[in-house]
């Protein structure tokens, strides 16, 4: 288990002061502000992590899509993730509470191969394994609800839609970075945070277009996902439809939990795929009912098909290149088996805020003679050195967790005691981390 203690951060810089005031929807800037450009392919997955909420640093979000919409379904945030949101802005944590269902438990597992009608089990024998989430359970919600609520916190003039990055270069005076977009427009900023997802253009600029780490690899897992109206799910599953449940089995597992005040049941069915990904650059494709039935044919009696891609096989050697840094899926895309991918993006923002505020604090003193540009290089480098190991560790243990609940770990297979112990060894350092 790596040691991720964060040391005291000293970044020696110098900057100008400003007394400008911004709109009521934004935090007023303080002395020694930077200007950042924050590029998102999908704001819906991380508008709550950074951007307008960096208190000392004006930020503009450049979103690739032309309209904010969410094609995903459920998202889970733990108690520690909520604490990070509160650190970024208490309004974010409050927003999460408003739209989410609070689940007091973590994994509630049932043998998916069982031929009995598990709905008839007694309450004390309902689950084959129960693993309580450390730190107060999880907040479960629909991504679209979370996006809609959080986007209201963003000042409209700080959000630019339809902006796909083409190039990022240094300006003539070396003070600003110049970002050119595919629509022919451009922008300038002291620093760039690239959070443009698994197919990150900014990531290829940071790591190099010929670097294998610039491209995700198929993790040989696929998933069928859908939202089921609770009025249709309840007659089939009974009281199980209103619980968070994982059905485990050889080579496949199903995760289900209620959303939107139990109006819907979020269902994600994962299965092992030993072949290669055959859909070119697409990471999702349409699937039919026969595909789903065949993949889970060994399960007891009792959409859409995305492939699972991650960065485990070719991890980045650095999240940072000068005054450009990566976060969220662009830095460490992971499989969803620990339900922590979005939360690690929140951690990214938390660490970035910490190092940038340290930089701003030193800049405010104005007695070191170091430029804002050097300050950003040191700040982003510190973010990389203290956080990358943990973020890449998540990618590793998430893939293993997927194998664990599919009974694919040879020394454990379907042994519930072994599954519990292995899960505990990974979850504790993941969630109980400051």
mmCIF file of N, CA and C in Angstrom, residues 286-420:
data_model
loop_
_atom_site.group_PDB
_atom_site.id
_atom_site.type_symbol
_atom_site.label_atom_id
_atom_site.label_comp_id
_atom_site.label_asym_id
_atom_site.label_seq_id
_atom_site.Cartn_x
_atom_site.Cartn_y
_atom_site.Cartn_z
ATOM 1 N N UNK A 286 -24.809 -0.213 -30.156
ATOM 2 C CA UNK A 286 -26.132 -0.730 -29.815
ATOM 3 C C UNK A 286 -26.092 -2.245 -29.670
ATOM 4 N N UNK A 287 -26.828 -2.748 -28.696
ATOM 5 C CA UNK A 287 -26.920 -4.189 -28.468
ATOM 6 C C UNK A 287 -28.387 -4.587 -28.462
ATOM 7 N N UNK A 288 -28.659 -5.863 -28.755
ATOM 8 C CA UNK A 288 -30.042 -6.320 -28.742
ATOM 9 C C UNK A 288 -30.279 -7.272 -27.578
ATOM 10 N N UNK A 289 -31.523 -7.610 -27.381
ATOM 11 C CA UNK A 289 -31.909 -8.440 -26.236
ATOM 12 C C UNK A 289 -31.233 -9.804 -26.277
ATOM 13 N N UNK A 290 -31.060 -10.372 -27.470
ATOM 14 C CA UNK A 290 -30.430 -11.689 -27.575
ATOM 15 C C UNK A 290 -28.992 -11.665 -27.063
ATOM 16 N N UNK A 291 -28.271 -10.553 -27.349
ATOM 17 C CA UNK A 291 -26.902 -10.429 -26.849
ATOM 18 C C UNK A 291 -26.882 -10.481 -25.328
ATOM 19 N N UNK A 292 -27.809 -9.763 -24.715
ATOM 20 C CA UNK A 292 -27.847 -9.681 -23.258
ATOM 21 C C UNK A 292 -28.203 -11.037 -22.656
ATOM 22 N N UNK A 293 -29.223 -11.675 -23.196
ATOM 23 C CA UNK A 293 -29.646 -12.982 -22.681
ATOM 24 C C UNK A 293 -28.518 -13.991 -22.793
ATOM 25 N N UNK A 294 -27.795 -13.965 -23.899
ATOM 26 C CA UNK A 294 -26.697 -14.912 -24.096
ATOM 27 C C UNK A 294 -25.570 -14.674 -23.102
ATOM 28 N N UNK A 295 -25.243 -13.410 -22.838
ATOM 29 C CA UNK A 295 -24.144 -13.091 -21.918
ATOM 30 C C UNK A 295 -24.436 -13.544 -20.495
ATOM 31 N N UNK A 296 -25.734 -13.613 -20.120
ATOM 32 C CA UNK A 296 -26.100 -13.968 -18.750
ATOM 33 C C UNK A 296 -26.937 -15.252 -18.711
ATOM 34 N N UNK A 297 -26.677 -16.128 -19.661
ATOM 35 C CA UNK A 297 -27.477 -17.353 -19.770
ATOM 36 C C UNK A 297 -27.288 -18.290 -18.592
ATOM 37 N N UNK A 298 -26.160 -18.180 -17.881
ATOM 38 C CA UNK A 298 -25.901 -19.086 -16.759
ATOM 39 C C UNK A 298 -26.451 -18.546 -15.447
ATOM 40 N N UNK A 299 -26.961 -17.314 -15.454
ATOM 41 C CA UNK A 299 -27.540 -16.761 -14.232
ATOM 42 C C UNK A 299 -28.865 -17.451 -13.922
ATOM 43 N N UNK A 300 -29.280 -17.318 -12.668
ATOM 44 C CA UNK A 300 -30.523 -17.947 -12.224
ATOM 45 C C UNK A 300 -31.737 -17.368 -12.931
ATOM 46 N N UNK A 301 -32.952 -18.007 -12.738
ATOM 47 C CA UNK A 301 -34.149 -17.574 -13.454
ATOM 48 C C UNK A 301 -34.557 -16.168 -13.091
ATOM 49 N N UNK A 302 -34.217 -16.416 -11.626
ATOM 50 C CA UNK A 302 -34.559 -15.141 -11.056
ATOM 51 C C UNK A 302 -33.622 -14.052 -11.732
ATOM 52 N N UNK A 303 -30.743 -1.619 -25.140
ATOM 53 C CA UNK A 303 -29.714 -1.004 -24.278
ATOM 54 C C UNK A 303 -28.529 -0.520 -25.107
ATOM 55 N N UNK A 304 -27.899 -0.655 -23.993
ATOM 56 C CA UNK A 304 -26.762 -0.121 -24.738
ATOM 57 C C UNK A 304 -25.528 -0.819 -24.205
ATOM 58 N N UNK A 305 -24.531 -1.060 -25.106
ATOM 59 C CA UNK A 305 -23.385 -1.869 -24.696
ATOM 60 C C UNK A 305 -22.092 -1.068 -24.809
ATOM 61 N N UNK A 306 -21.566 -0.526 -23.706
ATOM 62 C CA UNK A 306 -20.282 0.155 -23.781
ATOM 63 C C UNK A 306 -19.148 -0.784 -23.399
ATOM 64 N N UNK A 307 -18.026 -0.668 -24.107
ATOM 65 C CA UNK A 307 -16.847 -1.399 -23.688
ATOM 66 C C UNK A 307 -16.185 -0.673 -22.533
ATOM 67 N N UNK A 308 -15.493 -1.436 -21.689
ATOM 68 C CA UNK A 308 -14.776 -0.849 -20.567
ATOM 69 C C UNK A 308 -13.324 -0.604 -20.987
ATOM 70 N N UNK A 309 -12.906 0.649 -20.970
ATOM 71 C CA UNK A 309 -11.540 1.006 -21.322
ATOM 72 C C UNK A 309 -10.881 1.632 -20.099
ATOM 73 N N UNK A 310 -9.575 1.416 -19.965
ATOM 74 C CA UNK A 310 -8.860 2.075 -18.879
ATOM 75 C C UNK A 310 -7.425 2.340 -19.297
ATOM 76 N N UNK A 311 -6.645 2.881 -18.361
ATOM 77 C CA UNK A 311 -5.263 3.270 -18.649
ATOM 78 C C UNK A 311 -4.261 2.403 -17.908
ATOM 79 N N UNK A 312 -4.677 1.202 -17.472
ATOM 80 C CA UNK A 312 -3.791 0.349 -16.683
ATOM 81 C C UNK A 312 -2.602 -0.144 -17.493
ATOM 82 N N UNK A 313 -2.822 -0.558 -18.729
ATOM 83 C CA UNK A 313 -1.754 -1.172 -19.514
ATOM 84 C C UNK A 313 -0.654 -0.185 -19.881
ATOM 85 N N UNK A 314 -1.026 1.076 -20.105
ATOM 86 C CA UNK A 314 -0.041 2.104 -20.465
ATOM 87 C C UNK A 314 -0.316 3.370 -19.653
ATOM 88 N N UNK A 315 0.035 3.392 -18.371
ATOM 89 C CA UNK A 315 -0.219 4.589 -17.556
ATOM 90 C C UNK A 315 0.687 5.743 -17.968
ATOM 91 N N UNK A 316 0.204 6.955 -17.767
ATOM 92 C CA UNK A 316 1.007 8.141 -18.056
ATOM 93 C C UNK A 316 2.189 8.225 -17.100
ATOM 94 N N UNK A 317 3.337 8.639 -17.607
ATOM 95 C CA UNK A 317 4.502 8.849 -16.742
ATOM 96 C C UNK A 317 4.394 10.167 -15.995
ATOM 97 N N UNK A 318 3.526 11.051 -16.456
ATOM 98 C CA UNK A 318 3.273 12.319 -15.768
ATOM 99 C C UNK A 318 1.922 12.854 -16.211
ATOM 100 N N UNK A 319 1.198 13.479 -15.291
ATOM 101 C CA UNK A 319 -0.057 14.141 -15.631
ATOM 102 C C UNK A 319 0.192 15.552 -16.169
ATOM 103 N N UNK A 320 1.434 15.989 -16.148
ATOM 104 C CA UNK A 320 1.743 17.398 -16.372
ATOM 105 C C UNK A 320 2.859 17.570 -17.391
ATOM 106 N N UNK A 321 2.738 18.603 -18.199
ATOM 107 C CA UNK A 321 3.809 19.019 -19.100
ATOM 108 C C UNK A 321 3.845 20.534 -19.067
ATOM 109 N N UNK A 322 4.786 21.073 -18.285
ATOM 110 C CA UNK A 322 4.871 22.522 -18.151
ATOM 111 C C UNK A 322 3.646 23.099 -17.495
ATOM 112 N N UNK A 323 2.973 24.005 -18.200
ATOM 113 C CA UNK A 323 1.781 24.665 -17.663
ATOM 114 C C UNK A 323 0.485 24.038 -18.166
ATOM 115 N N UNK A 324 0.570 22.795 -18.586
ATOM 116 C CA UNK A 324 -0.621 22.024 -18.962
ATOM 117 C C UNK A 324 -0.699 20.815 -18.048
ATOM 118 N N UNK A 325 -1.862 20.573 -17.480
ATOM 119 C CA UNK A 325 -2.013 19.397 -16.629
ATOM 120 C C UNK A 325 -3.318 18.682 -16.961
ATOM 121 N N UNK A 326 -3.373 17.412 -16.592
ATOM 122 C CA UNK A 326 -4.528 16.569 -16.883
ATOM 123 C C UNK A 326 -5.223 16.159 -15.600
ATOM 124 N N UNK A 327 -6.512 15.938 -15.687
ATOM 125 C CA UNK A 327 -7.279 15.450 -14.545
ATOM 126 C C UNK A 327 -8.434 14.601 -15.057
ATOM 127 N N UNK A 328 -9.078 13.906 -14.113
ATOM 128 C CA UNK A 328 -10.247 13.079 -14.412
ATOM 129 C C UNK A 328 -9.876 12.003 -15.432
ATOM 130 N N UNK A 329 -10.805 11.596 -16.293
ATOM 131 C CA UNK A 329 -10.560 10.484 -17.208
ATOM 132 C C UNK A 329 -9.399 10.745 -18.154
ATOM 133 N N UNK A 330 -9.122 11.983 -18.463
ATOM 134 C CA UNK A 330 -7.994 12.292 -19.338
ATOM 135 C C UNK A 330 -6.676 11.846 -18.720
ATOM 136 N N UNK A 331 -6.619 11.804 -17.403
ATOM 137 C CA UNK A 331 -5.397 11.416 -16.704
ATOM 138 C C UNK A 331 -5.386 9.959 -16.286
ATOM 139 N N UNK A 332 -6.529 9.436 -15.870
ATOM 140 C CA UNK A 332 -6.533 8.099 -15.257
ATOM 141 C C UNK A 332 -7.876 7.417 -15.466
ATOM 142 N N UNK A 333 -8.291 7.270 -16.689
ATOM 143 C CA UNK A 333 -9.574 6.613 -16.942
ATOM 144 C C UNK A 333 -9.567 5.210 -16.353
ATOM 145 N N UNK A 334 -10.675 4.838 -15.740
ATOM 146 C CA UNK A 334 -10.726 3.566 -15.025
ATOM 147 C C UNK A 334 -12.050 2.860 -15.278
ATOM 148 N N UNK A 335 -12.065 1.567 -15.020
ATOM 149 C CA UNK A 335 -13.318 0.820 -15.044
ATOM 150 C C UNK A 335 -14.158 1.222 -13.832
ATOM 151 N N UNK A 336 -15.472 0.973 -13.849
ATOM 152 C CA UNK A 336 -16.352 1.502 -12.798
ATOM 153 C C UNK A 336 -16.614 0.551 -11.638
ATOM 154 N N UNK A 337 -15.793 -0.487 -11.472
ATOM 155 C CA UNK A 337 -16.159 -1.552 -10.541
ATOM 156 C C UNK A 337 -16.066 -1.152 -9.069
ATOM 157 N N UNK A 338 -15.323 -0.107 -8.754
ATOM 158 C CA UNK A 338 -15.299 0.411 -7.383
ATOM 159 C C UNK A 338 -16.148 1.673 -7.250
ATOM 160 N N UNK A 339 -16.774 2.068 -8.349
ATOM 161 C CA UNK A 339 -17.646 3.254 -8.345
ATOM 162 C C UNK A 339 -16.907 4.463 -7.777
ATOM 163 N N UNK A 340 -15.639 4.638 -8.245
ATOM 164 C CA UNK A 340 -14.826 5.708 -7.691
ATOM 165 C C UNK A 340 -14.175 6.568 -8.774
ATOM 166 N N UNK A 341 -14.492 6.318 -10.042
ATOM 167 C CA UNK A 341 -13.856 7.087 -11.100
ATOM 168 C C UNK A 341 -14.163 8.570 -11.018
ATOM 169 N N UNK A 342 -15.446 8.914 -10.889
ATOM 170 C CA UNK A 342 -15.822 10.322 -10.767
ATOM 171 C C UNK A 342 -15.242 10.933 -9.500
ATOM 172 N N UNK A 343 -15.214 10.143 -8.444
ATOM 173 C CA UNK A 343 -14.720 10.660 -7.167
ATOM 174 C C UNK A 343 -13.221 10.944 -7.215
ATOM 175 N N UNK A 344 -12.463 10.132 -7.973
ATOM 176 C CA UNK A 344 -11.041 10.429 -8.105
ATOM 177 C C UNK A 344 -10.847 11.740 -8.853
ATOM 178 N N UNK A 345 -11.751 12.055 -9.778
ATOM 179 C CA UNK A 345 -11.703 13.358 -10.421
ATOM 180 C C UNK A 345 -11.933 14.487 -9.436
ATOM 181 N N UNK A 346 -12.814 14.257 -8.463
ATOM 182 C CA UNK A 346 -13.028 15.247 -7.409
ATOM 183 C C UNK A 346 -11.760 15.396 -6.574
ATOM 184 N N UNK A 347 -11.092 14.279 -6.308
ATOM 185 C CA UNK A 347 -9.809 14.348 -5.595
ATOM 186 C C UNK A 347 -8.787 15.146 -6.402
ATOM 187 N N UNK A 348 -8.763 14.937 -7.725
ATOM 188 C CA UNK A 348 -7.855 15.717 -8.570
ATOM 189 C C UNK A 348 -8.037 17.209 -8.303
ATOM 190 N N UNK A 349 -9.292 17.648 -8.351
ATOM 191 C CA UNK A 349 -9.586 19.065 -8.152
ATOM 192 C C UNK A 349 -9.166 19.526 -6.765
ATOM 193 N N UNK A 350 -9.375 18.671 -5.767
ATOM 194 C CA UNK A 350 -9.023 19.030 -4.395
ATOM 195 C C UNK A 350 -7.526 19.265 -4.258
ATOM 196 N N UNK A 351 -6.725 18.367 -4.827
ATOM 197 C CA UNK A 351 -5.270 18.523 -4.752
ATOM 198 C C UNK A 351 -4.824 19.737 -5.560
ATOM 199 N N UNK A 352 -5.410 19.923 -6.745
ATOM 200 C CA UNK A 352 -5.047 21.088 -7.553
ATOM 201 C C UNK A 352 -5.355 22.388 -6.826
ATOM 202 N N UNK A 353 -6.510 22.448 -6.175
ATOM 203 C CA UNK A 353 -6.853 23.644 -5.403
ATOM 204 C C UNK A 353 -5.810 23.894 -4.316
ATOM 205 N N UNK A 354 -5.422 22.827 -3.629
ATOM 206 C CA UNK A 354 -4.473 22.968 -2.523
ATOM 207 C C UNK A 354 -3.145 23.543 -3.003
ATOM 208 N N UNK A 355 -2.599 23.002 -4.098
ATOM 209 C CA UNK A 355 -1.293 23.481 -4.555
ATOM 210 C C UNK A 355 -1.393 24.871 -5.167
ATOM 211 N N UNK A 356 -2.503 25.168 -5.832
ATOM 212 C CA UNK A 356 -2.648 26.492 -6.430
ATOM 213 C C UNK A 356 -2.835 27.569 -5.368
ATOM 214 N N UNK A 357 -3.529 27.236 -4.296
ATOM 215 C CA UNK A 357 -3.680 28.224 -3.224
ATOM 216 C C UNK A 357 -2.355 28.449 -2.505
ATOM 217 N N UNK A 358 -1.539 27.403 -2.386
ATOM 218 C CA UNK A 358 -0.199 27.597 -1.827
ATOM 219 C C UNK A 358 0.611 28.525 -2.729
ATOM 220 N N UNK A 359 0.509 28.319 -4.036
ATOM 221 C CA UNK A 359 1.222 29.185 -4.972
ATOM 222 C C UNK A 359 0.749 30.628 -4.852
ATOM 223 N N UNK A 360 -0.574 30.812 -4.795
ATOM 224 C CA UNK A 360 -1.126 32.160 -4.696
ATOM 225 C C UNK A 360 -0.714 32.840 -3.398
ATOM 226 N N UNK A 361 -0.602 32.049 -2.336
ATOM 227 C CA UNK A 361 -0.214 32.606 -1.045
ATOM 228 C C UNK A 361 1.198 33.185 -1.099
ATOM 229 N N UNK A 362 2.092 32.459 -1.759
ATOM 230 C CA UNK A 362 3.463 32.946 -1.886
ATOM 231 C C UNK A 362 3.521 34.125 -2.850
ATOM 232 N N UNK A 363 2.745 34.045 -3.930
ATOM 233 C CA UNK A 363 2.707 35.151 -4.884
ATOM 234 C C UNK A 363 2.238 36.444 -4.231
ATOM 235 N N UNK A 364 1.314 36.319 -3.304
ATOM 236 C CA UNK A 364 0.769 37.504 -2.646
ATOM 237 C C UNK A 364 1.849 38.259 -1.888
ATOM 238 N N UNK A 365 2.823 37.525 -1.370
ATOM 239 C CA UNK A 365 3.911 38.173 -0.636
ATOM 240 C C UNK A 365 4.791 38.978 -1.578
ATOM 241 N N UNK A 366 4.924 38.492 -2.823
ATOM 242 C CA UNK A 366 5.641 39.245 -3.843
ATOM 243 C C UNK A 366 7.094 39.519 -3.549
ATOM 244 N N UNK A 367 7.774 38.618 -2.847
ATOM 245 C CA UNK A 367 9.152 38.907 -2.457
ATOM 246 C C UNK A 367 10.151 37.871 -2.960
ATOM 247 N N UNK A 368 9.752 37.061 -3.916
ATOM 248 C CA UNK A 368 10.645 35.992 -4.364
ATOM 249 C C UNK A 368 11.181 36.206 -5.780
ATOM 250 N N UNK A 369 10.558 37.081 -6.545
ATOM 251 C CA UNK A 369 11.054 37.343 -7.880
ATOM 252 C C UNK A 369 10.869 36.208 -8.858
ATOM 253 N N UNK A 370 9.936 35.298 -8.584
ATOM 254 C CA UNK A 370 9.659 34.174 -9.472
ATOM 255 C C UNK A 370 8.378 34.468 -10.247
ATOM 256 N N UNK A 371 8.360 34.122 -11.511
ATOM 257 C CA UNK A 371 7.224 34.455 -12.371
ATOM 258 C C UNK A 371 6.019 33.566 -12.094
ATOM 259 N N UNK A 372 4.861 34.039 -12.541
ATOM 260 C CA UNK A 372 3.653 33.221 -12.455
ATOM 261 C C UNK A 372 3.809 31.933 -13.256
ATOM 262 N N UNK A 373 4.536 32.032 -14.366
ATOM 263 C CA UNK A 373 4.725 30.852 -15.206
ATOM 264 C C UNK A 373 5.487 29.763 -14.446
ATOM 265 N N UNK A 374 6.567 30.148 -13.774
ATOM 266 C CA UNK A 374 7.320 29.165 -12.986
ATOM 267 C C UNK A 374 6.478 28.633 -11.831
ATOM 268 N N UNK A 375 5.659 29.499 -11.258
ATOM 269 C CA UNK A 375 4.796 29.061 -10.156
ATOM 270 C C UNK A 375 3.847 27.963 -10.616
ATOM 271 N N UNK A 376 3.280 28.125 -11.805
ATOM 272 C CA UNK A 376 2.359 27.117 -12.320
ATOM 273 C C UNK A 376 3.069 25.805 -12.616
ATOM 274 N N UNK A 377 4.258 25.894 -13.178
ATOM 275 C CA UNK A 377 5.020 24.675 -13.459
ATOM 276 C C UNK A 377 5.265 23.905 -12.168
ATOM 277 N N UNK A 378 5.661 24.614 -11.110
ATOM 278 C CA UNK A 378 5.907 23.956 -9.820
ATOM 279 C C UNK A 378 4.614 23.427 -9.210
ATOM 280 N N UNK A 379 3.538 24.198 -9.305
ATOM 281 C CA UNK A 379 2.268 23.765 -8.717
ATOM 282 C C UNK A 379 1.741 22.511 -9.406
ATOM 283 N N UNK A 380 1.720 22.523 -10.731
ATOM 284 C CA UNK A 380 1.246 21.348 -11.464
ATOM 285 C C UNK A 380 2.169 20.154 -11.243
ATOM 286 N N UNK A 381 3.473 20.413 -11.149
ATOM 287 C CA UNK A 381 4.412 19.325 -10.876
ATOM 288 C C UNK A 381 4.196 18.713 -9.505
ATOM 289 N N UNK A 382 3.842 19.550 -8.535
ATOM 290 C CA UNK A 382 3.564 19.039 -7.193
ATOM 291 C C UNK A 382 2.298 18.193 -7.192
ATOM 292 N N UNK A 383 1.272 18.663 -7.881
ATOM 293 C CA UNK A 383 0.039 17.876 -8.045
ATOM 294 C C UNK A 383 0.359 16.496 -8.600
ATOM 295 N N UNK A 384 1.193 16.445 -9.615
ATOM 296 C CA UNK A 384 1.554 15.163 -10.222
ATOM 297 C C UNK A 384 2.315 14.277 -9.245
ATOM 298 N N UNK A 385 3.257 14.843 -8.528
ATOM 299 C CA UNK A 385 4.123 14.027 -7.672
ATOM 300 C C UNK A 385 3.398 13.473 -6.452
ATOM 301 N N UNK A 386 2.405 14.188 -5.939
ATOM 302 C CA UNK A 386 1.730 13.706 -4.727
ATOM 303 C C UNK A 386 0.443 12.941 -5.012
ATOM 304 N N UNK A 387 -0.059 13.007 -6.251
ATOM 305 C CA UNK A 387 -1.388 12.440 -6.508
ATOM 306 C C UNK A 387 -1.418 11.344 -7.565
ATOM 307 N N UNK A 388 -0.485 11.352 -8.498
ATOM 308 C CA UNK A 388 -0.574 10.422 -9.629
ATOM 309 C C UNK A 388 -0.519 8.965 -9.190
ATOM 310 N N UNK A 389 0.325 8.644 -8.220
ATOM 311 C CA UNK A 389 0.445 7.254 -7.788
ATOM 312 C C UNK A 389 -0.886 6.718 -7.271
ATOM 313 N N UNK A 390 -1.572 7.509 -6.474
ATOM 314 C CA UNK A 390 -2.868 7.071 -5.937
ATOM 315 C C UNK A 390 -3.906 6.935 -7.053
ATOM 316 N N UNK A 391 -3.953 7.892 -7.957
ATOM 317 C CA UNK A 391 -4.933 7.846 -9.042
ATOM 318 C C UNK A 391 -4.713 6.626 -9.930
ATOM 319 N N UNK A 392 -3.462 6.311 -10.219
ATOM 320 C CA UNK A 392 -3.175 5.148 -11.060
ATOM 321 C C UNK A 392 -3.369 3.840 -10.299
ATOM 322 N N UNK A 393 -3.212 3.879 -8.996
ATOM 323 C CA UNK A 393 -3.511 2.705 -8.166
ATOM 324 C C UNK A 393 -4.994 2.360 -8.252
ATOM 325 N N UNK A 394 -5.858 3.377 -8.313
ATOM 326 C CA UNK A 394 -7.291 3.129 -8.460
ATOM 327 C C UNK A 394 -7.576 2.333 -9.730
ATOM 328 N N UNK A 395 -6.938 2.697 -10.831
ATOM 329 C CA UNK A 395 -7.145 1.986 -12.094
ATOM 330 C C UNK A 395 -6.831 0.504 -11.919
ATOM 331 N N UNK A 396 -5.758 0.231 -11.205
ATOM 332 C CA UNK A 396 -5.322 -1.151 -10.970
ATOM 333 C C UNK A 396 -6.325 -1.927 -10.131
ATOM 334 N N UNK A 397 -6.724 -1.367 -8.994
ATOM 335 C CA UNK A 397 -7.592 -2.129 -8.090
ATOM 336 C C UNK A 397 -9.024 -2.197 -8.601
ATOM 337 N N UNK A 398 -9.441 -1.227 -9.423
ATOM 338 C CA UNK A 398 -10.784 -1.288 -9.988
ATOM 339 C C UNK A 398 -10.897 -2.448 -10.974
ATOM 340 N N UNK A 399 -9.870 -2.631 -11.791
ATOM 341 C CA UNK A 399 -9.923 -3.761 -12.717
ATOM 342 C C UNK A 399 -9.936 -5.081 -11.941
ATOM 343 N N UNK A 400 -9.143 -5.146 -10.863
ATOM 344 C CA UNK A 400 -9.137 -6.369 -10.059
ATOM 345 C C UNK A 400 -10.502 -6.603 -9.409
ATOM 346 N N UNK A 401 -11.152 -5.533 -8.929
ATOM 347 C CA UNK A 401 -12.461 -5.695 -8.300
ATOM 348 C C UNK A 401 -13.469 -6.271 -9.286
ATOM 349 N N UNK A 402 -13.378 -5.865 -10.532
ATOM 350 C CA UNK A 402 -14.248 -6.430 -11.547
ATOM 351 C C UNK A 402 -14.020 -7.919 -11.723
ATOM 352 N N UNK A 403 -12.764 -8.341 -11.654
ATOM 353 C CA UNK A 403 -12.447 -9.770 -11.731
ATOM 354 C C UNK A 403 -12.937 -10.498 -10.484
ATOM 355 N N UNK A 404 -12.848 -9.824 -9.345
ATOM 356 C CA UNK A 404 -13.222 -10.441 -8.070
ATOM 357 C C UNK A 404 -14.704 -10.798 -8.044
ATOM 358 N N UNK A 405 -15.569 -9.861 -8.437
ATOM 359 C CA UNK A 405 -17.010 -10.116 -8.368
ATOM 360 C C UNK A 405 -17.512 -10.944 -9.549
ATOM 361 N N UNK A 406 -16.636 -11.204 -10.504
ATOM 362 C CA UNK A 406 -16.960 -12.163 -11.567
ATOM 363 C C UNK A 406 -16.353 -13.529 -11.260
ATOM 364 N N UNK A 407 -15.804 -13.663 -10.060
ATOM 365 C CA UNK A 407 -15.222 -14.928 -9.598
ATOM 366 C C UNK A 407 -14.075 -15.380 -10.502
ATOM 367 N N UNK A 408 -13.267 -14.411 -10.939
ATOM 368 C CA UNK A 408 -12.169 -14.707 -11.858
ATOM 369 C C UNK A 408 -10.803 -14.657 -11.199
ATOM 370 N N UNK A 409 -10.748 -14.414 -9.885
ATOM 371 C CA UNK A 409 -9.471 -14.462 -9.164
ATOM 372 C C UNK A 409 -9.268 -15.908 -8.728
ATOM 373 N N UNK A 410 -8.302 -16.622 -9.289
ATOM 374 C CA UNK A 410 -8.195 -18.080 -9.091
ATOM 375 C C UNK A 410 -8.163 -18.524 -7.641
ATOM 376 N N UNK A 411 -7.434 -17.794 -6.793
ATOM 377 C CA UNK A 411 -7.297 -18.226 -5.410
ATOM 378 C C UNK A 411 -8.530 -17.915 -4.562
ATOM 379 N N UNK A 412 -9.488 -17.189 -5.118
ATOM 380 C CA UNK A 412 -10.694 -16.808 -4.366
ATOM 381 C C UNK A 412 -11.958 -17.352 -5.020
ATOM 382 N N UNK A 413 -12.106 -17.159 -6.320
ATOM 383 C CA UNK A 413 -13.300 -17.549 -7.073
ATOM 384 C C UNK A 413 -14.571 -17.089 -6.350
ATOM 385 N N UNK A 414 -15.489 -18.011 -6.010
ATOM 386 C CA UNK A 414 -16.765 -17.615 -5.411
ATOM 387 C C UNK A 414 -16.807 -17.701 -3.903
ATOM 388 N N UNK A 415 -15.644 -17.678 -3.252
ATOM 389 C CA UNK A 415 -15.583 -17.740 -1.786
ATOM 390 C C UNK A 415 -15.924 -16.360 -1.213
ATOM 391 N N UNK A 416 -17.089 -16.247 -0.569
ATOM 392 C CA UNK A 416 -17.549 -14.943 -0.090
ATOM 393 C C UNK A 416 -16.633 -14.364 0.976
ATOM 394 N N UNK A 417 -16.073 -15.194 1.836
ATOM 395 C CA UNK A 417 -15.141 -14.692 2.847
ATOM 396 C C UNK A 417 -13.902 -14.101 2.183
ATOM 397 N N UNK A 418 -13.411 -14.781 1.155
ATOM 398 C CA UNK A 418 -12.254 -14.273 0.430
ATOM 399 C C UNK A 418 -12.566 -12.993 -0.318
ATOM 400 N N UNK A 419 -13.757 -12.924 -0.904
ATOM 401 C CA UNK A 419 -14.165 -11.710 -1.613
ATOM 402 C C UNK A 419 -14.264 -10.538 -0.640
ATOM 403 N N UNK A 420 -14.828 -10.796 0.535
ATOM 404 C CA UNK A 420 -14.961 -9.740 1.547
ATOM 405 C C UNK A 420 -13.585 -9.224 1.967
#
